[in-house]
Amino acid sequence: MNEFVVALGWFGLFAPVALGAIGSAWGCALGGSAAIGAMLDSDGGYGRFIGVSLMPSSQVIYGIVIMFSLQQQTVDAANGAALFGIGVLSGFTMLFTGIRQGEVLASAIHASKAKPEIFGISLAPAAVLEGFSVFALVFALVLAGSIPS
Amino acid sequence: MSNPHQYIALVTSLPHLGVLFTRKEVPISQFRLKQRLGVLSPGHQKHLREMVEVTAWAGVAKYDSDASVISRAREVIADLAEYPDLQHLVAARMETRTLIAALRRRREGQETAGRISEWGYGRWLAFIKDNWMDPGFGLSHFLPWIAEADRFMRSGDHIAMERLALTEVMRELDHYGNHHEFDFEAVAIYVLRWVIVERWSRYNEADARERLQVLLEDALHANDTHTTHPASMSETPLPSEGAYS
């Protein structure tokens, strides 16, 4: 049983990075596809399309920060379950917000082609999703401090 | 093409068509549009061709009877089984055409609907047949535009009639387009909208050509005749008419 909990602990330790990387990759691919399409139909402003399409890359960075905060001198039965719970749940948050951020960025890029003046405000939903990722990051850091070492 | 990323790239590469009747030319040429749509799979390209064939005036014009158009539309709708919204869209377009065809037949003096199943399509056939003499075919509660179209048609205001019909078609496209952003349906709806915008821009072009012709004739014959052209010559040319325009 102890070995199983230790295995879960290691799983939870790396989950924020792995799931965050998947979310970032997926989100950047969605946003990047929209940016590439928009560049075909635009005479300028390519940088801003590419720039916003990279917004979901923050999720993997948050995942790395969470992993370092969860890192213990030893992973054992006492802290395995906590590492698993915090790591996996925060990882799924990064995965989900990364993908959804890519989707809303694709919509924002598409909409701002029709009405360039809404480019800034159309990024608001993506910024809110970023805020949710930050919530998950901050509270994972808070909880990481109370894991028995 | 099944990868959603490719649809995102394709849809965002298509320029915004703007508000109907406000553009004098399409924002993307037919050549460039075809080039962009080249990334679609052969199956999707076939679906798109078929949809345009039965919904656009140019595609319908090659058929010799309304019955063959309806028969072809049924085949196309059956082929679109994977895309229920596109099925509804083609069916709704056929129903709109049926209503316009009924208005035209009545204006031309037809006293009854006759064999409506041979020239009509859709849910409203029984209503049209039973309420032939009613301005809105008994559908004014659901479709208030019919009575308005009848009024325009009777007054001979074909441009207003055409605008009303195209507005109605655009409303249907917008309704289904709201449910699709980055998929095949979104691309198909964009192409159908493009066909309408392109058609309206050609009316304007024809209008301009006619006016130019009148001006040239005026200039060339001014010294000989010193007469002006009849008022009808300088009027906006009527759009192509037909049961399935």
mmCIF file of C-alpha atoms in Angstrom:
data_model
loop_
_atom_site.group_PDB
_atom_site.id
_atom_site.type_symbol
_atom_site.label_atom_id
_atom_site.label_comp_id
_atom_site.label_asym_id
_atom_site.label_seq_id
_atom_site.Cartn_x
_atom_site.Cartn_y
_atom_site.Cartn_z
ATOM 1 C CA MET A 1 0.000 0.000 0.000
ATOM 2 C CA ASN A 2 2.803 2.387 0.904
ATOM 3 C CA GLU A 3 4.484 1.801 -2.447
ATOM 4 C CA PHE A 4 1.239 2.659 -4.194
ATOM 5 C CA VAL A 5 0.887 5.937 -2.296
ATOM 6 C CA VAL A 6 4.514 6.780 -3.058
ATOM 7 C CA ALA A 7 3.849 6.091 -6.744
ATOM 8 C CA LEU A 8 0.830 8.410 -6.602
ATOM 9 C CA GLY A 9 3.039 11.025 -4.959
ATOM 10 C CA TRP A 10 5.498 10.951 -7.837
ATOM 11 C CA PHE A 11 2.610 11.014 -10.276
ATOM 12 C CA GLY A 12 1.218 14.118 -8.567
ATOM 13 C CA LEU A 13 4.641 15.746 -8.490
ATOM 14 C CA PHE A 14 5.067 15.687 -12.251
ATOM 15 C CA ALA A 15 1.382 16.078 -13.211
ATOM 16 C CA PRO A 16 1.354 19.923 -13.188
ATOM 17 C CA VAL A 17 4.240 20.054 -15.662
ATOM 18 C CA ALA A 18 2.943 17.295 -17.941
ATOM 19 C CA LEU A 19 -0.683 18.415 -17.984
ATOM 20 C CA GLY A 20 0.330 22.072 -18.162
ATOM 21 C CA ALA A 21 2.560 21.306 -21.154
ATOM 22 C CA ILE A 22 -0.287 19.500 -22.930
ATOM 23 C CA GLY A 23 -2.650 22.402 -22.231
ATOM 24 C CA SER A 24 -0.111 24.947 -23.450
ATOM 25 C CA ALA A 25 0.700 22.958 -26.569
ATOM 26 C CA TRP A 26 -2.964 22.504 -27.428
ATOM 27 C CA GLY A 27 -3.869 26.106 -26.685
ATOM 28 C CA CYS A 28 -0.938 27.532 -28.634
ATOM 29 C CA ALA A 29 -1.785 25.283 -31.577
ATOM 30 C CA LEU A 30 -5.380 26.565 -31.622
ATOM 31 C CA GLY A 31 -4.350 30.189 -31.257
ATOM 32 C CA GLY A 32 -1.441 29.759 -33.683
ATOM 33 C CA SER A 33 -3.695 28.249 -36.353
ATOM 34 C CA ALA A 34 -5.981 31.273 -36.084
ATOM 35 C CA ALA A 35 -2.993 33.637 -36.235
ATOM 36 C CA ILE A 36 -1.619 31.937 -39.352
ATOM 37 C CA GLY A 37 -5.015 32.112 -41.049
ATOM 38 C CA ALA A 38 -5.444 35.762 -40.070
ATOM 39 C CA MET A 39 -2.027 36.643 -41.484
ATOM 40 C CA LEU A 40 -3.150 35.348 -44.890
ATOM 41 C CA ASP A 41 -5.947 37.901 -44.846
ATOM 42 C CA SER A 42 -4.047 40.835 -43.354
ATOM 43 C CA ASP A 43 -1.528 43.306 -44.690
ATOM 44 C CA GLY A 44 0.030 43.981 -41.311
ATOM 45 C CA GLY A 45 -0.208 43.498 -37.574
ATOM 46 C CA TYR A 46 1.200 39.987 -37.801
ATOM 47 C CA GLY A 47 3.118 40.390 -34.555
ATOM 48 C CA ARG A 48 0.028 40.995 -32.451
ATOM 49 C CA PHE A 49 -1.702 37.894 -33.865
ATOM 50 C CA ILE A 50 1.302 35.692 -33.116
ATOM 51 C CA GLY A 51 1.819 37.403 -29.754
ATOM 52 C CA VAL A 52 -1.638 36.667 -28.403
ATOM 53 C CA SER A 53 -1.591 33.126 -29.814
ATOM 54 C CA LEU A 54 1.301 32.372 -27.440
ATOM 55 C CA MET A 55 -0.714 33.356 -24.353
ATOM 56 C CA PRO A 56 -1.498 29.722 -23.366
ATOM 57 C CA SER A 57 2.238 29.015 -22.936
ATOM 58 C CA SER A 58 1.979 30.388 -19.387
ATOM 59 C CA GLN A 59 0.229 27.228 -18.159
ATOM 60 C CA VAL A 60 3.330 25.062 -18.476
ATOM 61 C CA ILE A 61 5.352 27.720 -16.621
ATOM 62 C CA TYR A 62 2.832 27.669 -13.766
ATOM 63 C CA GLY A 63 3.065 23.862 -13.829
ATOM 64 C CA ILE A 64 6.839 24.011 -13.424
ATOM 65 C CA VAL A 65 6.492 26.441 -10.474
ATOM 66 C CA ILE A 66 3.939 24.136 -8.812
ATOM 67 C CA MET A 67 6.218 21.128 -9.317
ATOM 68 C CA PHE A 68 9.126 22.889 -7.606
ATOM 69 C CA SER A 69 6.881 23.954 -4.715
ATOM 70 C CA LEU A 70 5.682 20.373 -4.260
ATOM 71 C CA GLN A 71 9.158 18.896 -4.433
ATOM 72 C CA GLN A 72 10.123 17.243 -1.132
ATOM 73 C CA GLN A 73 13.345 15.709 0.137
ATOM 74 C CA THR A 74 11.596 12.351 0.056
ATOM 75 C CA VAL A 75 8.274 11.195 -1.335
ATOM 76 C CA ASP A 76 6.757 8.761 1.174
ATOM 77 C CA ALA A 77 3.416 7.502 2.509
ATOM 78 C CA ALA A 78 3.032 10.597 4.687
ATOM 79 C CA ASN A 79 3.088 13.113 1.840
ATOM 80 C CA GLY A 80 2.240 10.989 -1.258
ATOM 81 C CA ALA A 81 -1.527 11.547 -1.124
ATOM 82 C CA ALA A 82 -1.127 15.322 -0.675
ATOM 83 C CA LEU A 83 1.311 15.551 -3.583
ATOM 84 C CA PHE A 84 -1.068 13.526 -5.713
ATOM 85 C CA GLY A 85 -4.149 15.615 -4.877
ATOM 86 C CA ILE A 86 -2.567 19.037 -5.294
ATOM 87 C CA GLY A 87 -0.467 18.071 -8.316
ATOM 88 C CA VAL A 88 -3.138 16.295 -10.327
ATOM 89 C CA LEU A 89 -5.909 18.815 -9.692
ATOM 90 C CA SER A 90 -3.730 21.830 -10.403
ATOM 91 C CA GLY A 91 -2.404 20.016 -13.491
ATOM 92 C CA PHE A 92 -5.922 19.466 -14.819
ATOM 93 C CA THR A 93 -6.665 23.133 -14.202
ATOM 94 C CA MET A 94 -3.664 24.066 -16.351
ATOM 95 C CA LEU A 95 -4.700 21.580 -19.044
ATOM 96 C CA PHE A 96 -8.271 22.829 -19.241
ATOM 97 C CA THR A 97 -7.501 26.552 -19.055
ATOM 98 C CA GLY A 98 -4.752 26.168 -21.686
ATOM 99 C CA ILE A 99 -7.086 24.522 -24.189
ATOM 100 C CA ARG A 100 -9.971 26.881 -23.536
ATOM 101 C CA GLN A 101 -7.661 29.874 -23.704
ATOM 102 C CA GLY A 102 -6.536 28.722 -27.153
ATOM 103 C CA GLU A 103 -10.162 28.478 -28.266
ATOM 104 C CA VAL A 104 -11.146 31.944 -27.082
ATOM 105 C CA LEU A 105 -7.973 33.401 -28.578
ATOM 106 C CA ALA A 106 -8.842 31.846 -31.943
ATOM 107 C CA SER A 107 -12.302 33.424 -31.682
ATOM 108 C CA ALA A 108 -10.773 36.758 -30.653
ATOM 109 C CA ILE A 109 -8.384 36.772 -33.612
ATOM 110 C CA HIS A 110 -11.221 35.858 -35.970
ATOM 111 C CA ALA A 111 -13.554 38.523 -34.581
ATOM 112 C CA SER A 112 -10.918 41.258 -34.543
ATOM 113 C CA LYS A 113 -10.324 40.746 -38.262
ATOM 114 C CA ALA A 114 -13.902 41.878 -38.875
ATOM 115 C CA LYS A 115 -13.714 44.680 -36.293
ATOM 116 C CA PRO A 116 -10.093 45.585 -35.561
ATOM 117 C CA GLU A 117 -11.162 48.033 -32.848
ATOM 118 C CA ILE A 118 -12.306 45.148 -30.597
ATOM 119 C CA PHE A 119 -8.912 43.447 -30.612
ATOM 120 C CA GLY A 120 -8.040 44.539 -27.060
ATOM 121 C CA ILE A 121 -11.400 43.882 -25.442
ATOM 122 C CA SER A 122 -11.761 40.531 -27.234
ATOM 123 C CA LEU A 123 -8.784 39.293 -25.207
ATOM 124 C CA ALA A 124 -10.674 39.791 -21.932
ATOM 125 C CA PRO A 125 -12.063 36.204 -21.787
ATOM 126 C CA ALA A 126 -8.540 34.834 -22.310
ATOM 127 C CA ALA A 127 -7.278 37.113 -19.522
ATOM 128 C CA VAL A 128 -9.992 35.836 -17.176
ATOM 129 C CA LEU A 129 -8.948 32.241 -17.945
ATOM 130 C CA GLU A 130 -5.378 33.250 -17.191
ATOM 131 C CA GLY A 131 -6.649 34.536 -13.836
ATOM 132 C CA PHE A 132 -8.148 31.129 -13.052
ATOM 133 C CA SER A 133 -4.792 29.501 -13.789
ATOM 134 C CA VAL A 134 -3.128 31.968 -11.433
ATOM 135 C CA PHE A 135 -5.683 31.116 -8.709
ATOM 136 C CA ALA A 136 -4.787 27.435 -9.065
ATOM 137 C CA LEU A 137 -1.071 28.294 -8.966
ATOM 138 C CA VAL A 138 -1.291 30.524 -5.869
ATOM 139 C CA PHE A 139 -3.398 28.137 -3.816
ATOM 140 C CA ALA A 140 -1.255 25.171 -4.859
ATOM 141 C CA LEU A 141 1.731 27.112 -3.486
ATOM 142 C CA VAL A 142 -0.158 27.882 -0.257
ATOM 143 C CA LEU A 143 -1.122 24.239 0.250
ATOM 144 C CA ALA A 144 2.335 23.008 -0.685
ATOM 145 C CA GLY A 145 3.619 24.780 2.440
ATOM 146 C CA SER A 146 1.463 22.592 4.707
ATOM 147 C CA ILE A 147 2.466 19.221 3.238
ATOM 148 C CA PRO A 148 4.295 17.140 5.916
ATOM 149 C CA SER A 149 7.888 16.630 4.850
ATOM 150 C CA MET B 1 -9.870 17.853 -43.736
ATOM 151 C CA SER B 2 -10.819 16.771 -40.236
ATOM 152 C CA ASN B 3 -8.241 18.494 -38.082
ATOM 153 C CA PRO B 4 -9.947 21.334 -36.167
ATOM 154 C CA HIS B 5 -6.744 23.391 -36.325
ATOM 155 C CA GLN B 6 -6.929 23.416 -40.110
ATOM 156 C CA TYR B 7 -10.502 24.679 -39.988
ATOM 157 C CA ILE B 8 -9.414 27.447 -37.629
ATOM 158 C CA ALA B 9 -6.668 28.487 -40.054
ATOM 159 C CA LEU B 10 -9.043 28.289 -43.029
ATOM 160 C CA VAL B 11 -11.896 30.233 -41.419
ATOM 161 C CA THR B 12 -9.619 32.981 -40.113
ATOM 162 C CA SER B 13 -7.996 33.297 -43.549
ATOM 163 C CA LEU B 14 -11.362 34.248 -45.096
ATOM 164 C CA PRO B 15 -12.100 37.993 -45.042
ATOM 165 C CA HIS B 16 -15.162 39.367 -43.311
ATOM 166 C CA LEU B 17 -17.982 39.793 -45.833
ATOM 167 C CA GLY B 18 -19.520 42.766 -44.062
ATOM 168 C CA VAL B 19 -23.131 43.821 -44.020
ATOM 169 C CA LEU B 20 -25.202 42.841 -47.037
ATOM 170 C CA PHE B 21 -25.957 45.620 -49.565
ATOM 171 C CA THR B 22 -23.153 47.813 -48.233
ATOM 172 C CA ARG B 23 -20.333 46.405 -50.353
ATOM 173 C CA LYS B 24 -19.794 47.238 -54.004
ATOM 174 C CA GLU B 25 -17.435 44.314 -54.496
ATOM 175 C CA VAL B 26 -16.653 41.034 -52.786
ATOM 176 C CA PRO B 27 -13.712 41.209 -50.375
ATOM 177 C CA ILE B 28 -12.184 38.040 -51.844
ATOM 178 C CA SER B 29 -12.212 37.028 -55.500
ATOM 179 C CA GLN B 30 -13.637 33.727 -56.689
ATOM 180 C CA PHE B 31 -10.156 32.606 -57.722
ATOM 181 C CA ARG B 32 -8.674 33.380 -54.313
ATOM 182 C CA LEU B 33 -11.616 31.798 -52.500
ATOM 183 C CA LYS B 34 -11.248 28.592 -54.498
ATOM 184 C CA GLN B 35 -7.546 28.629 -53.736
ATOM 185 C CA ARG B 36 -8.202 28.898 -49.981
ATOM 186 C CA LEU B 37 -10.873 26.183 -50.103
ATOM 187 C CA GLY B 38 -8.344 23.884 -51.738
ATOM 188 C CA VAL B 39 -7.374 22.601 -48.288
ATOM 189 C CA LEU B 40 -10.790 20.968 -47.879
ATOM 190 C CA SER B 41 -11.008 17.232 -48.421
ATOM 191 C CA PRO B 42 -12.420 16.072 -51.796
ATOM 192 C CA GLY B 43 -15.601 14.927 -50.005
ATOM 193 C CA HIS B 44 -16.167 18.314 -48.421
ATOM 194 C CA GLN B 45 -15.420 20.103 -51.690
ATOM 195 C CA LYS B 46 -18.080 17.932 -53.338
ATOM 196 C CA HIS B 47 -20.624 18.815 -50.621
ATOM 197 C CA LEU B 48 -19.834 22.482 -51.103
ATOM 198 C CA ARG B 49 -20.204 22.321 -54.898
ATOM 199 C CA GLU B 50 -23.538 20.544 -54.542
ATOM 200 C CA MET B 51 -24.850 23.071 -52.027
ATOM 201 C CA VAL B 52 -23.913 25.994 -54.244
ATOM 202 C CA GLU B 53 -25.398 24.178 -57.227
ATOM 203 C CA VAL B 54 -28.869 23.987 -55.676
ATOM 204 C CA THR B 55 -28.860 27.261 -53.781
ATOM 205 C CA ALA B 56 -27.150 29.763 -56.123
ATOM 206 C CA TRP B 57 -29.022 31.196 -59.094
ATOM 207 C CA ALA B 58 -26.158 30.378 -61.464
ATOM 208 C CA GLY B 59 -26.259 26.723 -60.415
ATOM 209 C CA VAL B 60 -30.037 26.418 -60.647
ATOM 210 C CA ALA B 61 -30.226 28.162 -64.041
ATOM 211 C CA LYS B 62 -28.890 25.112 -65.868
ATOM 212 C CA TYR B 63 -31.901 23.006 -64.902
ATOM 213 C CA ASP B 64 -34.806 23.037 -67.336
ATOM 214 C CA SER B 65 -37.621 22.617 -64.807
ATOM 215 C CA ASP B 66 -38.489 23.284 -61.190
ATOM 216 C CA ALA B 67 -39.082 19.558 -60.689
ATOM 217 C CA SER B 68 -35.478 18.736 -61.607
ATOM 218 C CA VAL B 69 -34.185 21.421 -59.231
ATOM 219 C CA ILE B 70 -36.300 19.961 -56.422
ATOM 220 C CA SER B 71 -35.168 16.435 -57.237
ATOM 221 C CA ARG B 72 -31.520 17.544 -57.181
ATOM 222 C CA ALA B 73 -32.067 19.419 -53.910
ATOM 223 C CA ARG B 74 -33.468 16.262 -52.315
ATOM 224 C CA GLU B 75 -30.343 14.348 -53.385
ATOM 225 C CA VAL B 76 -28.064 17.043 -51.997
ATOM 226 C CA ILE B 77 -29.953 17.136 -48.691
ATOM 227 C CA ALA B 78 -29.651 13.347 -48.428
ATOM 228 C CA ASP B 79 -25.896 13.576 -49.121
ATOM 229 C CA LEU B 80 -25.499 16.058 -46.264
ATOM 230 C CA ALA B 81 -26.695 13.508 -43.683
ATOM 231 C CA GLU B 82 -23.583 14.106 -41.564
ATOM 232 C CA TYR B 83 -24.377 17.835 -41.323
ATOM 233 C CA PRO B 84 -27.948 18.353 -40.088
ATOM 234 C CA ASP B 85 -27.615 22.141 -39.937
ATOM 235 C CA LEU B 86 -26.582 22.271 -43.588
ATOM 236 C CA GLN B 87 -29.515 20.007 -44.441
ATOM 237 C CA HIS B 88 -31.855 22.428 -42.672
ATOM 238 C CA LEU B 89 -30.200 25.352 -44.404
ATOM 239 C CA VAL B 90 -30.640 23.925 -47.910
ATOM 240 C CA ALA B 91 -34.212 22.916 -47.072
ATOM 241 C CA ALA B 92 -34.979 26.385 -45.688
ATOM 242 C CA ARG B 93 -33.532 27.946 -48.830
ATOM 243 C CA MET B 94 -35.739 25.743 -51.009
ATOM 244 C CA GLU B 95 -38.765 26.696 -48.927
ATOM 245 C CA THR B 96 -37.988 30.391 -49.315
ATOM 246 C CA ARG B 97 -37.716 29.896 -53.057
ATOM 247 C CA THR B 98 -40.970 28.009 -53.111
ATOM 248 C CA LEU B 99 -42.710 30.945 -51.413
ATOM 249 C CA ILE B 100 -41.203 33.422 -53.892
ATOM 250 C CA ALA B 101 -42.125 31.152 -56.782
ATOM 251 C CA ALA B 102 -45.704 31.014 -55.451
ATOM 252 C CA LEU B 103 -45.836 34.818 -55.249
ATOM 253 C CA ARG B 104 -44.629 35.082 -58.842
ATOM 254 C CA ARG B 105 -47.082 32.492 -60.099
ATOM 255 C CA ARG B 106 -49.934 34.290 -58.394
ATOM 256 C CA ARG B 107 -48.827 37.647 -59.778
ATOM 257 C CA GLU B 108 -48.740 36.116 -63.259
ATOM 258 C CA GLY B 109 -52.420 35.262 -62.891
ATOM 259 C CA GLN B 110 -52.381 31.644 -61.774
ATOM 260 C CA GLU B 111 -55.663 31.159 -59.918
ATOM 261 C CA THR B 112 -54.737 28.100 -57.883
ATOM 262 C CA ALA B 113 -51.521 26.523 -56.688
ATOM 263 C CA GLY B 114 -52.058 23.645 -59.133
ATOM 264 C CA ARG B 115 -49.708 20.694 -58.753
ATOM 265 C CA ILE B 116 -47.629 22.414 -56.135
ATOM 266 C CA SER B 117 -45.583 19.318 -55.329
ATOM 267 C CA GLU B 118 -44.061 19.568 -58.820
ATOM 268 C CA TRP B 119 -42.747 23.105 -58.392
ATOM 269 C CA GLY B 120 -42.621 23.517 -54.621
ATOM 270 C CA TYR B 121 -40.657 22.094 -51.756
ATOM 271 C CA GLY B 122 -40.979 21.884 -48.003
ATOM 272 C CA ARG B 123 -43.298 22.366 -45.069
ATOM 273 C CA TRP B 124 -45.471 25.146 -46.432
ATOM 274 C CA LEU B 125 -46.948 23.450 -49.507
ATOM 275 C CA ALA B 126 -50.310 22.715 -47.844
ATOM 276 C CA PHE B 127 -50.509 26.279 -46.481
ATOM 277 C CA ILE B 128 -49.752 27.761 -49.891
ATOM 278 C CA LYS B 129 -52.302 25.534 -51.605
ATOM 279 C CA ASP B 130 -55.073 26.141 -49.037
ATOM 280 C CA ASN B 131 -54.466 29.898 -48.759
ATOM 281 C CA TRP B 132 -53.551 30.722 -52.356
ATOM 282 C CA MET B 133 -55.395 34.046 -52.414
ATOM 283 C CA ASP B 134 -54.155 35.199 -49.006
ATOM 284 C CA PRO B 135 -51.280 37.733 -49.432
ATOM 285 C CA GLY B 136 -49.118 35.796 -46.975
ATOM 286 C CA PHE B 137 -50.442 32.297 -47.846
ATOM 287 C CA GLY B 138 -51.745 32.038 -44.278
ATOM 288 C CA LEU B 139 -48.159 32.198 -43.001
ATOM 289 C CA SER B 140 -47.982 35.868 -42.074
ATOM 290 C CA HIS B 141 -47.760 35.035 -38.376
ATOM 291 C CA PHE B 142 -44.621 32.908 -38.881
ATOM 292 C CA LEU B 143 -43.162 34.624 -41.908
ATOM 293 C CA PRO B 144 -44.218 38.278 -42.039
ATOM 294 C CA TRP B 145 -41.866 39.010 -44.948
ATOM 295 C CA ILE B 146 -44.140 37.148 -47.407
ATOM 296 C CA ALA B 147 -46.865 39.784 -47.327
ATOM 297 C CA GLU B 148 -44.229 42.487 -47.749
ATOM 298 C CA ALA B 149 -42.717 40.614 -50.690
ATOM 299 C CA ASP B 150 -46.183 40.330 -52.215
ATOM 300 C CA ARG B 151 -46.607 44.091 -51.909
ATOM 301 C CA PHE B 152 -43.242 44.786 -53.575
ATOM 302 C CA MET B 153 -43.978 42.306 -56.329
ATOM 303 C CA ARG B 154 -47.387 43.793 -57.094
ATOM 304 C CA SER B 155 -45.959 47.310 -57.181
ATOM 305 C CA GLY B 156 -43.201 46.169 -59.542
ATOM 306 C CA ASP B 157 -40.420 47.144 -57.147
ATOM 307 C CA HIS B 158 -38.137 44.264 -58.079
ATOM 308 C CA ILE B 159 -35.049 45.686 -56.437
ATOM 309 C CA ALA B 160 -36.834 45.968 -53.071
ATOM 310 C CA MET B 161 -38.213 42.481 -53.610
ATOM 311 C CA GLU B 162 -34.736 41.124 -54.303
ATOM 312 C CA ARG B 163 -33.320 42.889 -51.251
ATOM 313 C CA LEU B 164 -36.061 41.431 -49.095
ATOM 314 C CA ALA B 165 -35.512 37.903 -50.418
ATOM 315 C CA LEU B 166 -31.737 38.120 -49.971
ATOM 316 C CA THR B 167 -32.175 39.571 -46.481
ATOM 317 C CA GLU B 168 -34.363 36.614 -45.593
ATOM 318 C CA VAL B 169 -31.783 34.162 -46.962
ATOM 319 C CA MET B 170 -29.024 35.977 -45.074
ATOM 320 C CA ARG B 171 -31.099 35.767 -41.879
ATOM 321 C CA GLU B 172 -31.313 31.988 -42.312
ATOM 322 C CA LEU B 173 -27.547 31.789 -42.887
ATOM 323 C CA ASP B 174 -26.878 33.934 -39.810
ATOM 324 C CA HIS B 175 -29.188 31.746 -37.718
ATOM 325 C CA TYR B 176 -27.282 28.564 -38.556
ATOM 326 C CA GLY B 177 -23.922 30.336 -38.684
ATOM 327 C CA ASN B 178 -24.252 31.342 -35.034
ATOM 328 C CA HIS B 179 -23.818 27.689 -34.042
ATOM 329 C CA HIS B 180 -20.631 27.125 -36.022
ATOM 330 C CA GLU B 181 -17.346 28.945 -35.825
ATOM 331 C CA PHE B 182 -14.492 26.684 -36.881
ATOM 332 C CA ASP B 183 -15.870 23.657 -38.732
ATOM 333 C CA PHE B 184 -17.051 22.565 -42.154
ATOM 334 C CA GLU B 185 -20.491 24.059 -41.592
ATOM 335 C CA ALA B 186 -18.895 27.447 -40.889
ATOM 336 C CA VAL B 187 -16.949 27.238 -44.162
ATOM 337 C CA ALA B 188 -20.065 26.186 -46.119
ATOM 338 C CA ILE B 189 -22.116 29.036 -44.633
ATOM 339 C CA TYR B 190 -19.329 31.496 -45.477
ATOM 340 C CA VAL B 191 -19.338 30.330 -49.104
ATOM 341 C CA LEU B 192 -23.133 30.626 -49.343
ATOM 342 C CA ARG B 193 -22.935 34.149 -47.930
ATOM 343 C CA TRP B 194 -20.145 34.965 -50.386
ATOM 344 C CA VAL B 195 -22.363 33.813 -53.274
ATOM 345 C CA ILE B 196 -25.083 36.253 -52.171
ATOM 346 C CA VAL B 197 -22.699 39.184 -51.691
ATOM 347 C CA GLU B 198 -21.077 38.436 -55.046
ATOM 348 C CA ARG B 199 -24.476 38.277 -56.730
ATOM 349 C CA TRP B 200 -25.549 41.614 -55.301
ATOM 350 C CA SER B 201 -22.243 43.207 -56.321
ATOM 351 C CA ARG B 202 -22.848 42.000 -59.884
ATOM 352 C CA TYR B 203 -26.227 43.731 -59.881
ATOM 353 C CA ASN B 204 -24.446 46.947 -59.038
ATOM 354 C CA GLU B 205 -21.903 46.276 -61.765
ATOM 355 C CA ALA B 206 -24.665 45.659 -64.304
ATOM 356 C CA ASP B 207 -26.359 48.810 -63.105
ATOM 357 C CA ALA B 208 -23.175 50.805 -63.610
ATOM 358 C CA ARG B 209 -22.611 49.264 -67.040
ATOM 359 C CA GLU B 210 -26.118 50.187 -68.166
ATOM 360 C CA ARG B 211 -25.759 53.737 -66.939
ATOM 361 C CA LEU B 212 -22.398 54.047 -68.695
ATOM 362 C CA GLN B 213 -23.955 52.728 -71.888
ATOM 363 C CA VAL B 214 -26.734 55.317 -71.655
ATOM 364 C CA LEU B 215 -24.223 58.095 -71.074
ATOM 365 C CA LEU B 216 -22.091 56.942 -74.031
ATOM 366 C CA GLU B 217 -25.099 56.798 -76.305
ATOM 367 C CA ASP B 218 -26.164 60.221 -75.125
ATOM 368 C CA ALA B 219 -22.734 61.614 -75.882
ATOM 369 C CA LEU B 220 -22.443 59.924 -79.287
ATOM 370 C CA HIS B 221 -25.893 60.852 -80.542
ATOM 371 C CA ALA B 222 -26.363 64.190 -78.858
ATOM 372 C CA ASN B 223 -25.514 66.132 -82.016
ATOM 373 C CA ASP B 224 -27.715 64.000 -84.266
ATOM 374 C CA THR B 225 -30.920 63.657 -82.337
ATOM 375 C CA HIS B 226 -30.851 66.146 -79.479
ATOM 376 C CA THR B 227 -33.268 63.831 -77.689
ATOM 377 C CA THR B 228 -33.093 62.162 -74.336
ATOM 378 C CA HIS B 229 -33.575 58.486 -73.675
ATOM 379 C CA PRO B 230 -36.859 57.213 -72.331
ATOM 380 C CA ALA B 231 -37.043 57.136 -68.565
ATOM 381 C CA SER B 232 -37.142 53.343 -68.539
ATOM 382 C CA MET B 233 -33.697 53.148 -70.094
ATOM 383 C CA SER B 234 -32.074 54.975 -67.248
ATOM 384 C CA GLU B 235 -33.784 53.044 -64.548
ATOM 385 C CA THR B 236 -31.948 50.488 -62.528
ATOM 386 C CA PRO B 237 -32.020 47.234 -64.476
ATOM 387 C CA LEU B 238 -34.082 44.532 -62.928
ATOM 388 C CA PRO B 239 -32.318 41.570 -61.422
ATOM 389 C CA SER B 240 -32.704 38.264 -63.193
ATOM 390 C CA GLU B 241 -36.044 36.824 -62.433
ATOM 391 C CA GLY B 242 -37.146 33.230 -62.289
ATOM 392 C CA ALA B 243 -38.980 30.855 -60.082
ATOM 393 C CA TYR B 244 -35.689 29.934 -58.457
ATOM 394 C CA SER B 245 -33.700 33.128 -58.292
#
